[in-house]
CSV table of C-alpha atoms and ligand atoms in Angstrom, one decimal:
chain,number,residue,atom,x,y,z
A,1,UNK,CA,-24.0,21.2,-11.1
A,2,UNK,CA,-21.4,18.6,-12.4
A,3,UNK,CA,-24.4,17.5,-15.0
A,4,UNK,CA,-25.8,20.5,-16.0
A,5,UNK,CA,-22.3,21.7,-17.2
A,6,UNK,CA,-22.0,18.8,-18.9
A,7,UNK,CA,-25.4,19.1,-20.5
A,8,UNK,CA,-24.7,23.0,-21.8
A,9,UNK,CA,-20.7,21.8,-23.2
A,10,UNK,CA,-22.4,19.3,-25.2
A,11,UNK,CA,-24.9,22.2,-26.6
A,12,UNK,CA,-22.4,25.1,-26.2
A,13,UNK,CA,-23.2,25.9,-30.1
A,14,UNK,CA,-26.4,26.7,-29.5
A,15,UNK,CA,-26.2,28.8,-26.2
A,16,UNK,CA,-25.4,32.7,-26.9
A,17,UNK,CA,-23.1,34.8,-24.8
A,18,UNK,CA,-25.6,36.1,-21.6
A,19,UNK,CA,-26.1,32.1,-21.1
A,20,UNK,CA,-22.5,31.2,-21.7
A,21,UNK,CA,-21.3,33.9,-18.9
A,22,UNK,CA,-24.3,32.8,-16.6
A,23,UNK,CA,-23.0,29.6,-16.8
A,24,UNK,CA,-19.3,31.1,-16.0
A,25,UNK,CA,-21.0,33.2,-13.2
A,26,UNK,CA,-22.4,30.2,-11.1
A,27,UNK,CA,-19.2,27.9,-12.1
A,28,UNK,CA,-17.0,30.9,-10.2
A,29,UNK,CA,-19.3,31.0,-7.4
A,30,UNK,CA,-18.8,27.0,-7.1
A,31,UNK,CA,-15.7,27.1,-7.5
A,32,UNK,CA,-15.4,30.0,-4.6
A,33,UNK,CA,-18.0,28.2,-2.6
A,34,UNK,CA,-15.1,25.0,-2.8
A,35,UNK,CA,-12.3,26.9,-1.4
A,36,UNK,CA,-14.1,28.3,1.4
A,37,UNK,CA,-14.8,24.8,2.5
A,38,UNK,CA,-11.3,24.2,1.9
A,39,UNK,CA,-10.3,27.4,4.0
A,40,UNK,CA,-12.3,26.1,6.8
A,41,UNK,CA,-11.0,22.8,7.7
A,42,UNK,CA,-8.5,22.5,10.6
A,43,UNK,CA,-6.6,20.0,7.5
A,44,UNK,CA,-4.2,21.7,5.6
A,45,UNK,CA,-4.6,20.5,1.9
A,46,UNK,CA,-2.1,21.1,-1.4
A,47,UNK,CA,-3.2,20.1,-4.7
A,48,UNK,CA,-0.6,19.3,-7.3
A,49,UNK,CA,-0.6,18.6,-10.9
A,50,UNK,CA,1.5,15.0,-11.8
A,51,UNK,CA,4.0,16.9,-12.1
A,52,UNK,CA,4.0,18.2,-8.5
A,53,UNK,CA,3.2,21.7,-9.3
A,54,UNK,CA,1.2,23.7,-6.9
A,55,UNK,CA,-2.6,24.1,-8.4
A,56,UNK,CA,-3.8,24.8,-4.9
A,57,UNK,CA,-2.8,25.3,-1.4
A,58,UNK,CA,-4.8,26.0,1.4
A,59,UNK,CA,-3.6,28.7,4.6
A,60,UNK,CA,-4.0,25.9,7.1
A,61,UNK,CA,-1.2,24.4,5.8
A,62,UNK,CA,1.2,27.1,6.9
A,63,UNK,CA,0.2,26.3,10.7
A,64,UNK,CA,0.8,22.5,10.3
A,65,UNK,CA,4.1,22.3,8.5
A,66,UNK,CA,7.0,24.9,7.2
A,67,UNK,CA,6.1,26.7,4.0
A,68,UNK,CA,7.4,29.8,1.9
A,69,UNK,CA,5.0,32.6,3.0
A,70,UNK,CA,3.4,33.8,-0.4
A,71,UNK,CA,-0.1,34.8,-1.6
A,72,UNK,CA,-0.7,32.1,-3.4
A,73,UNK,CA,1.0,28.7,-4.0
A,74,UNK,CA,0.1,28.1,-7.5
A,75,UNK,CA,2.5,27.2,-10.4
A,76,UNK,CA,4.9,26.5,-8.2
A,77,UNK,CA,7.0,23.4,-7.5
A,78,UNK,CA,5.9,21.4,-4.6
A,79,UNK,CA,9.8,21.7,-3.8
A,80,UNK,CA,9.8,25.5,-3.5
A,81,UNK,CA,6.7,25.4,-1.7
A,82,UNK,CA,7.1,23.1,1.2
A,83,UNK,CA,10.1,23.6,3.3
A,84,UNK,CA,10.5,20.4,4.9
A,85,UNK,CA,12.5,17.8,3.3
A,86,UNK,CA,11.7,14.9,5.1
A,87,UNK,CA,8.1,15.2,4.3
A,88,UNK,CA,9.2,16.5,-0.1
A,89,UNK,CA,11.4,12.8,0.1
A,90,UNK,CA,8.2,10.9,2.0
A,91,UNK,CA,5.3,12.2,-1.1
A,92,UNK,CA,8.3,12.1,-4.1
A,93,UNK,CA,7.9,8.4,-2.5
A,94,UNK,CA,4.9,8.0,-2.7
A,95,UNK,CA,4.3,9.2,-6.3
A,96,UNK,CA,7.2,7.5,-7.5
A,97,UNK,CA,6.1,3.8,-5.7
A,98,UNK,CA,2.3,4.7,-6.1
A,99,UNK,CA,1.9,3.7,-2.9
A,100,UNK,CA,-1.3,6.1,-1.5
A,101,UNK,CA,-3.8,6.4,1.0
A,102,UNK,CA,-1.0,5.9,3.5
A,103,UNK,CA,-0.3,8.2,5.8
A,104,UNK,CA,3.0,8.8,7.9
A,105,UNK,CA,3.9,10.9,10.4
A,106,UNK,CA,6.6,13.8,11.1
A,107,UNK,CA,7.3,16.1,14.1
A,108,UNK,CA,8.5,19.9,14.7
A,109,UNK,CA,9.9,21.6,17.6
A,110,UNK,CA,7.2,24.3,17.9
A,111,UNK,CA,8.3,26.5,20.6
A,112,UNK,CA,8.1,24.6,23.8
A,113,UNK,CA,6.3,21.4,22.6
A,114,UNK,CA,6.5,19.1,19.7
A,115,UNK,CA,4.1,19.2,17.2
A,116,UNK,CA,3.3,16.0,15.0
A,117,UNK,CA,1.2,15.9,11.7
A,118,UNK,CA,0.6,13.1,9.6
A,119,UNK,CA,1.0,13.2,5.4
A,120,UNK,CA,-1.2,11.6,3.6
A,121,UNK,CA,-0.8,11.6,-0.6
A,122,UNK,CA,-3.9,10.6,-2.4
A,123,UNK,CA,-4.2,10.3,-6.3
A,124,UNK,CA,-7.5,11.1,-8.5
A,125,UNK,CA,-7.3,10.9,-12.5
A,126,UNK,CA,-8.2,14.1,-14.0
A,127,UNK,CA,-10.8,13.3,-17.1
A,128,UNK,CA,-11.4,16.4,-17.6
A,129,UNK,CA,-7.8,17.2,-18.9
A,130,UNK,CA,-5.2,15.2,-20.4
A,131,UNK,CA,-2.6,13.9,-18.5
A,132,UNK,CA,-2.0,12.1,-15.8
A,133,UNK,CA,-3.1,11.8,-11.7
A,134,UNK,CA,-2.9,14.7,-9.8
A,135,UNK,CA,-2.3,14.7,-6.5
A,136,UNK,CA,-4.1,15.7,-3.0
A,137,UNK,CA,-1.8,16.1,0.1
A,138,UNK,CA,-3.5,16.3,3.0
A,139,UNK,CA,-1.8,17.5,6.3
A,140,UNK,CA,-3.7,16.5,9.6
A,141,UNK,CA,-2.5,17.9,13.5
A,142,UNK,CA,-2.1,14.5,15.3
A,143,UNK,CA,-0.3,15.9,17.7
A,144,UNK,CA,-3.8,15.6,20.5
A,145,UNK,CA,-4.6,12.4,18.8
A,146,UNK,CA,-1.2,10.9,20.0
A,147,UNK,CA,-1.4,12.3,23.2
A,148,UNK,CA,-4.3,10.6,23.9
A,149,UNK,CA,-3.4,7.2,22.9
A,150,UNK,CA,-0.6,7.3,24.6
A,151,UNK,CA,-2.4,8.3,27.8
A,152,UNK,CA,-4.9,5.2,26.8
A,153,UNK,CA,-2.1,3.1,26.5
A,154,UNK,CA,-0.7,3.6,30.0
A,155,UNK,CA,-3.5,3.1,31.8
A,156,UNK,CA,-3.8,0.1,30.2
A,157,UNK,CA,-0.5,-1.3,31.4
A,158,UNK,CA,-1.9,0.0,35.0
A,159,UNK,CA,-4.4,-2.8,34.3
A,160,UNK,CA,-2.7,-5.7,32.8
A,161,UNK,CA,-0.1,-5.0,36.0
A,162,UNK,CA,-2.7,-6.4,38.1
A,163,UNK,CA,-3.5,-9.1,35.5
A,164,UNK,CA,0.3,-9.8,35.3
A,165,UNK,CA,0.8,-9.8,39.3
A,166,UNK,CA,-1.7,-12.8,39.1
A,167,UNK,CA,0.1,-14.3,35.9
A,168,UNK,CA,3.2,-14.4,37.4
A,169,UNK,CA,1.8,-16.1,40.6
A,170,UNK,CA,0.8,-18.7,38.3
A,171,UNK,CA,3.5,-18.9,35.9
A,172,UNK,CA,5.4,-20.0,39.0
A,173,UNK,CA,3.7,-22.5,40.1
A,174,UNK,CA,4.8,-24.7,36.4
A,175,UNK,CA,8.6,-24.4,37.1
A,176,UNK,CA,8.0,-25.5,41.1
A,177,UNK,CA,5.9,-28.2,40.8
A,178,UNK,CA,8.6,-29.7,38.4
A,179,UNK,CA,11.3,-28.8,40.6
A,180,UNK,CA,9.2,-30.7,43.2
A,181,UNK,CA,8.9,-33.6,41.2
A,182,UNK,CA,12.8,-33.8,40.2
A,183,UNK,CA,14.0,-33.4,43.5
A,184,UNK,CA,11.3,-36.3,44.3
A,185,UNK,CA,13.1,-38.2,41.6
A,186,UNK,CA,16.5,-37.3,43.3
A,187,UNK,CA,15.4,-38.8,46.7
A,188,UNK,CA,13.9,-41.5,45.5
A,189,UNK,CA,17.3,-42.4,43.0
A,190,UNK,CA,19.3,-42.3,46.4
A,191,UNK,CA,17.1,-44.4,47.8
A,192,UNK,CA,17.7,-47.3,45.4
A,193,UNK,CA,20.8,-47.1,44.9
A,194,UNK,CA,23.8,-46.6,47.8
A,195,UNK,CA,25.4,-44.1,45.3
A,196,UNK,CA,24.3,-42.4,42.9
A,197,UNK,CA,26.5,-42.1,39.5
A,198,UNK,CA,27.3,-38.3,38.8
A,199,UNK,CA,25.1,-39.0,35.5
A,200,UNK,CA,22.3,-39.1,37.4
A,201,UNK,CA,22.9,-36.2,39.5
A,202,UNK,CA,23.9,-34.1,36.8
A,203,UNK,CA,21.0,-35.0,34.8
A,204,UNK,CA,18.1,-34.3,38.0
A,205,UNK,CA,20.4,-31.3,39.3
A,206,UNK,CA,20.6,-29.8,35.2
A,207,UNK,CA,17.0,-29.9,35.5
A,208,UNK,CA,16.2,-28.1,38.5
A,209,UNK,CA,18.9,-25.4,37.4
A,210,UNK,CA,16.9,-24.8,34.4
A,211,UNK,CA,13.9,-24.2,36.4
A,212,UNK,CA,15.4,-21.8,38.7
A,213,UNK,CA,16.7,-19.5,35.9
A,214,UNK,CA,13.2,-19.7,34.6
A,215,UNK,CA,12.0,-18.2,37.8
A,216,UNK,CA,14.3,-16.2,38.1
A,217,UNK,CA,13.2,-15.0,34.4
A,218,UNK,CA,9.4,-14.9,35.3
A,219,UNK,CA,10.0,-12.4,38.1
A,220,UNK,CA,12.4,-10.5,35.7
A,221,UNK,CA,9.8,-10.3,33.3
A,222,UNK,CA,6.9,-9.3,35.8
A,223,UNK,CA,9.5,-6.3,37.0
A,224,UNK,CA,9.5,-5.2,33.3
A,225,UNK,CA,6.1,-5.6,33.1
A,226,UNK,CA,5.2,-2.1,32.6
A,227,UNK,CA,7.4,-1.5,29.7
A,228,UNK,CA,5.9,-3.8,26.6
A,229,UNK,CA,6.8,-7.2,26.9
A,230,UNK,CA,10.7,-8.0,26.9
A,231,UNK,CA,10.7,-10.2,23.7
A,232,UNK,CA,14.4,-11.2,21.8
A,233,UNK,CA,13.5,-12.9,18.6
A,234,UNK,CA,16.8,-15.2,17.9
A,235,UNK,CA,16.7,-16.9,14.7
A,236,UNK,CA,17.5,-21.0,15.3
A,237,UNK,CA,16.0,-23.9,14.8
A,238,UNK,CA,12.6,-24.5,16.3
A,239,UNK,CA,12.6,-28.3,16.2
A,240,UNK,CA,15.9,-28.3,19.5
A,241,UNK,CA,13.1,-26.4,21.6
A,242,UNK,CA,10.5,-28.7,20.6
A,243,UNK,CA,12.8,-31.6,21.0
A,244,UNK,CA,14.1,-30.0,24.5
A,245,UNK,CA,10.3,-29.7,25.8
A,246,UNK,CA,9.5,-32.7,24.7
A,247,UNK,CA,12.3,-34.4,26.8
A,248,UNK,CA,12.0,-32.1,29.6
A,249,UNK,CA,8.1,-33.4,30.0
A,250,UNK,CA,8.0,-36.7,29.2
A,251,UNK,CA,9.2,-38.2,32.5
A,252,UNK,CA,6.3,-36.2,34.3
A,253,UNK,CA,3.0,-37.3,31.2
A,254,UNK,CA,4.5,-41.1,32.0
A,255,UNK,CA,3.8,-40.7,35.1
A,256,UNK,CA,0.3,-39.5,34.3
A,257,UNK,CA,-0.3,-42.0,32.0
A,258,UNK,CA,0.0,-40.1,29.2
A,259,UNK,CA,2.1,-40.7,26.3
A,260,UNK,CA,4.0,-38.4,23.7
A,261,UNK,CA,4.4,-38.8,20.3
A,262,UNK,CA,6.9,-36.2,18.1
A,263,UNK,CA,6.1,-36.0,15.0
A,264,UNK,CA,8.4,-32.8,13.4
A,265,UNK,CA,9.2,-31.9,10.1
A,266,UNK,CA,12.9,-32.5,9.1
A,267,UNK,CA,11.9,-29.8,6.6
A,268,UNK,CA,11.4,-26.5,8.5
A,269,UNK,CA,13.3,-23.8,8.7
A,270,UNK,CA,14.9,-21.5,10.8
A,271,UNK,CA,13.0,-19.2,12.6
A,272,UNK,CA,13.1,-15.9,14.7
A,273,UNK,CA,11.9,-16.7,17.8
A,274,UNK,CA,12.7,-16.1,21.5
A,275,UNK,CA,13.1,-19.7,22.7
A,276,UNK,CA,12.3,-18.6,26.8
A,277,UNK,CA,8.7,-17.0,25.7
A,278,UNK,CA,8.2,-20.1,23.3
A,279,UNK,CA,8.7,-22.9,26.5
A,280,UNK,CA,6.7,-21.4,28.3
A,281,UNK,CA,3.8,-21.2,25.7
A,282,UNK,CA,4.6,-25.0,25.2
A,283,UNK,CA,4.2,-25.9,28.6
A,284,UNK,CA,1.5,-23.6,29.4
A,285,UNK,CA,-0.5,-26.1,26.4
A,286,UNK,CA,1.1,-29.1,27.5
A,287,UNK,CA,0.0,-29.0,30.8
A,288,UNK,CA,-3.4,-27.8,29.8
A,289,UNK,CA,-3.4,-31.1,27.9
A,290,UNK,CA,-2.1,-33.5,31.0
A,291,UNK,CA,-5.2,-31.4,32.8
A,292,UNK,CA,-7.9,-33.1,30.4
A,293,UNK,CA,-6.4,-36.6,30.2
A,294,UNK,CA,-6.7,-37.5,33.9
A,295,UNK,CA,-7.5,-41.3,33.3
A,296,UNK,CA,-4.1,-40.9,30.7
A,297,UNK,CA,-4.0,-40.7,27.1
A,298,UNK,CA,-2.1,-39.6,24.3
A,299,UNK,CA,-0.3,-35.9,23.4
A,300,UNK,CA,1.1,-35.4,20.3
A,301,UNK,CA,3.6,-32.9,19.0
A,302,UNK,CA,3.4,-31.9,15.3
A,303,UNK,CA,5.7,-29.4,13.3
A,304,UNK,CA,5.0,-28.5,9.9
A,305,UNK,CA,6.0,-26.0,7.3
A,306,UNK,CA,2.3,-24.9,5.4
A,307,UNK,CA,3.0,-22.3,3.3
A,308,UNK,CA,5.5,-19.2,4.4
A,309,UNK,CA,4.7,-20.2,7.8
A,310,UNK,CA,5.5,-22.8,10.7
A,311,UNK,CA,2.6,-24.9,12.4
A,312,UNK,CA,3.2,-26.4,15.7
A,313,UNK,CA,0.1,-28.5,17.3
A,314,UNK,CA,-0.7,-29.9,20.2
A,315,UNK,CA,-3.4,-32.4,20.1
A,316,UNK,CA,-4.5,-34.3,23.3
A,317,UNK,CA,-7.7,-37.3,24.1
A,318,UNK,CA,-8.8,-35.6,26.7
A,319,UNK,CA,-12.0,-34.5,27.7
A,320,UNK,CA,-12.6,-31.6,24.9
A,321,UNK,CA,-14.7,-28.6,25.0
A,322,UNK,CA,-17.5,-26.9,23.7
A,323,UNK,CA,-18.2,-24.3,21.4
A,324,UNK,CA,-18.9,-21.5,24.2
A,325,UNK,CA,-16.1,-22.8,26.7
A,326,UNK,CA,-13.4,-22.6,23.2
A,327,UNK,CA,-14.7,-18.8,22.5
A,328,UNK,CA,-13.7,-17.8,25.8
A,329,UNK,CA,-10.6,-19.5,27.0
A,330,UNK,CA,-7.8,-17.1,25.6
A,331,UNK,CA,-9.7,-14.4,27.7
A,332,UNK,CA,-7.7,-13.6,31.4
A,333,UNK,CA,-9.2,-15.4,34.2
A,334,UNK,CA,-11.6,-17.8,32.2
A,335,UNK,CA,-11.0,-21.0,33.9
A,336,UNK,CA,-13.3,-24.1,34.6
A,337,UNK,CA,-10.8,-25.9,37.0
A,338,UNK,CA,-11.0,-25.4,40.7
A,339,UNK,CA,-7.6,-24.4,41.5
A,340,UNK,CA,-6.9,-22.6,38.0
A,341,UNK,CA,-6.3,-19.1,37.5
A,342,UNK,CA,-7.2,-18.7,33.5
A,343,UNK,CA,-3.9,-16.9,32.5
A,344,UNK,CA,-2.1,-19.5,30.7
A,345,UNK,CA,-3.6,-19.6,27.2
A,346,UNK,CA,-3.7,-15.6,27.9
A,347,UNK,CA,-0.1,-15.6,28.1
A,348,UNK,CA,0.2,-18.1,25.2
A,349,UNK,CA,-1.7,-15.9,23.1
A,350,UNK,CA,0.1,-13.2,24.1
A,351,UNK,CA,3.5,-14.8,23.0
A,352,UNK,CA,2.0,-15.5,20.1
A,353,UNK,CA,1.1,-11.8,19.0
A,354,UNK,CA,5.1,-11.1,20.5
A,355,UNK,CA,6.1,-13.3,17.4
A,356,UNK,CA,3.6,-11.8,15.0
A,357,UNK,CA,1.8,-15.2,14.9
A,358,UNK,CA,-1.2,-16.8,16.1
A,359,UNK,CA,-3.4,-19.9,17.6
A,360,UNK,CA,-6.4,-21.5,17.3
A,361,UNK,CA,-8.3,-23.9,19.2
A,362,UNK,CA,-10.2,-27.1,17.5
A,363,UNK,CA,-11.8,-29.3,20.4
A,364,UNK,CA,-15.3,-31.8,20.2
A,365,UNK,CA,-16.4,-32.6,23.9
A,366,UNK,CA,-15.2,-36.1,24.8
A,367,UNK,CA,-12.7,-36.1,22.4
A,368,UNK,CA,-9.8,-34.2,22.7
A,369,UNK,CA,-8.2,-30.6,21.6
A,370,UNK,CA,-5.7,-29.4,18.9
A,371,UNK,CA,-4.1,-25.9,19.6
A,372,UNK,CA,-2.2,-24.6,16.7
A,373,UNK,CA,0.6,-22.2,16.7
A,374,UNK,CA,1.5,-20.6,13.6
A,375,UNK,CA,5.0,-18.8,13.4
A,376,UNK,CA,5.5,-16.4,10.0
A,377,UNK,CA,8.9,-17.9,8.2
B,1,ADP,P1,-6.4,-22.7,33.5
B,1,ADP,O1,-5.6,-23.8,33.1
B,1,ADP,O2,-5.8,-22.0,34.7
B,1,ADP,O3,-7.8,-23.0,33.7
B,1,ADP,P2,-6.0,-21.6,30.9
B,1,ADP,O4,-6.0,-20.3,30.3
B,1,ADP,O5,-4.7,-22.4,30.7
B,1,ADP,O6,-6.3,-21.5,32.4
B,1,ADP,O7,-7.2,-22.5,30.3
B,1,ADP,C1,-8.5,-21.9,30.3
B,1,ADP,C2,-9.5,-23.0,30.1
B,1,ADP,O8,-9.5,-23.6,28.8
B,1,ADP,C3,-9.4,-24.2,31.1
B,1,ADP,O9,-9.9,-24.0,32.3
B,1,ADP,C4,-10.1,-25.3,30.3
B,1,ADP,O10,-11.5,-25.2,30.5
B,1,ADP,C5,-9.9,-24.9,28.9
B,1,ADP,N1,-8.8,-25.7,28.2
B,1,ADP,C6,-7.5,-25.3,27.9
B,1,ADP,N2,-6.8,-26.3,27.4
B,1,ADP,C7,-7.6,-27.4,27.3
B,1,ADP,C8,-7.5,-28.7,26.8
B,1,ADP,N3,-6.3,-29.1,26.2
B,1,ADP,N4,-8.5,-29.5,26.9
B,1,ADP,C9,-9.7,-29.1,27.4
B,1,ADP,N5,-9.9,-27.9,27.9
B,1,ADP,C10,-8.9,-27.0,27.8
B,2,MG,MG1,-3.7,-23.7,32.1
């Protein structure tokens, strides 16, 4: 249709008055054809000039959001039309930033329940008028929609409870075995010695404190595991964690043969990050790595600033993996050790997405594995 109209402007001199009004005719009857369709969506849609004036508004709309009740909408401002002035402030937004295509969302009290659309402002350039964009708000019912994410979403937690359950079981076991190992280290201190200086003591009993509250922060966390996950972004310096992991695990890779290099940035800056949740990542890698370097080896910690973000890796020479075991290891339960569970890089990766960051895995078989953390600045 679009073409043919075209086709009889361009000849409009040579066309006499039955053809001009057929043409009319079948333009009308598009035209009606267009708001019918328009009539007939459960949308409600307003079209405005770039000014905001009303060219067209559809009934729907009246359902979805509060409107002057009139005939018809058109030549009026978009101000005397809609009565909501949340949702006049959210598209004189829009227009003003040009920022389209999004859509954002508003509720109403509508009798007993709450109703909740979402506003959407799109922009189209007129050609065949001067001027410049109009606009198309569309108005959708996402009330239903919501509903039944929200429903997903719980049923969901129902099943990362029993996921958690067995993460927490095995989040334990870190902060025993070094509580074993320290009170080891205790005994065997007393046995060299007659007395031991308070030093000592302090420094072994400091230890085991710390592991306690972090128990006693796992089991917290499990009890609020149902809610989304308890995160407190603090903004500090990175490296003091890094350094306090590092010292906290050394004692325990000597033992193992394995020996830690630091290697951080005196460059990075602060970052917003909840230091508990970030530990417990570190160690969940760290032990990973003391895992594949049985015979002993070499773990180095490396802190860079790339770009507007922080990267933190952990490289180990340890036995490596290949390609199919590294696409599956951040799933839960995917283990290849006899006594694992397969929930530590699942809870890393989770405290990853917690601080809007990420990690990747880089591993050759026989070689060793570099997991990267990347924190946004
Ligand atoms: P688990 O340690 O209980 O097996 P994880 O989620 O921590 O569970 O790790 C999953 C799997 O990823 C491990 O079983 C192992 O196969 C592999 N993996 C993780 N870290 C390393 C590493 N540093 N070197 C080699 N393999 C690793
Ligand atoms: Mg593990």
């Amino acid at each position: 249709m679009k073409k043919f109209v075209q086709r009889a402007i361009s000849k409009i001199d040579q066309l006499d008055r039955n053809q001009i009004v057929d043409i009319l005719g079948g333009l009308a009857g598009d035209v009606q054809m267009l708001e019918n369709v328009l009539e007939s969506i459960r949308d409600g849609v307003i079209l405005t000039d770039e000014k905001l004036t009303v060219q067209y508004a559809n009934t729907n709309c009246r359902k979805l959001v509060p409107m002057t009740i009139l005939h018809t909408y058109e030549g009026l401002a978009l101000s005397k039309v809609l009565l909501d002035e949340h949702i006049l402030h959210y598209i004189d937004l829009c227009v003003h930033n040009q920022q389209l295509d999004e859509d954002n969302e508003f509720s109403f009290q509508k009798g007993e329940s709450v109703q909740t659309v979402a506003v959407t402002v799109f922009a189209y350039k007129n050609k065949a008028r001067e001027g410049g964009s109009s606009y198309v708000v569309m108005i959708s019912d996402v009330t239903e929609h919501n509903a039944n994410e929200a429903r997903l979403r719980r049923s969901e937690n129902l099943a990362s409870m029993t996921t958690m359950a067995a993460g927490v079981a095995h989040e334990i076991k870190n902060p025993l075995a070094a509580m074993g190992i320290h009170v080891q280290l205790l005994r065997k201190a007393f046995a060299r010695k007659e007395s031991l200086t308070i030093e000592d003591a302090e420094r072994y009993l400091s230890v085991l404190e710390e592991e306690i509250s972090r128990l006693n922060s796992i089991v917290v966390d499990f009890l609020f595991a149902v809610r989304p996950m308890d995160t407190r972004l603090r903004l500090g310096p990175l490296v003091r964690t890094l350094e306090e992991v590092c010292s906290f695990v050394e004692p325990e890779l000597n033992e193992h043969r394995v020996q830690l290099r630091r290697d951080f940035s005196t460059a990075l800056p602060r970052l917003e990050y909840d230091e508990h949740l970030v530990k417990q990542a570190l160690l969940n890698l760290i032990k990973n790595a003391m895992n594949a370097m049985e015979g002993g080896g070499k773990l180095t910690i490396q802190a860079r600033l790339d770009g507007n973000q922080v990267q933190v890796k952990v490289s180990d020479t340890g036995i490596g993996m290949d390609e199919q075991v590294q696409q599956k290891i951040f799933e839960p339960y995917f283990t290849t050790k006899a006594t694992g569970t397969g929930l530590g890089l699942t809870v890393v990766y989770k405290i990853m997405k917690e601080h809007r960051g990420d990690i990747t895995v880089q591993s050759k078989a026989g070689e060793g594995t570099t997991f990267t953390l990347y924190f946004p600045v």
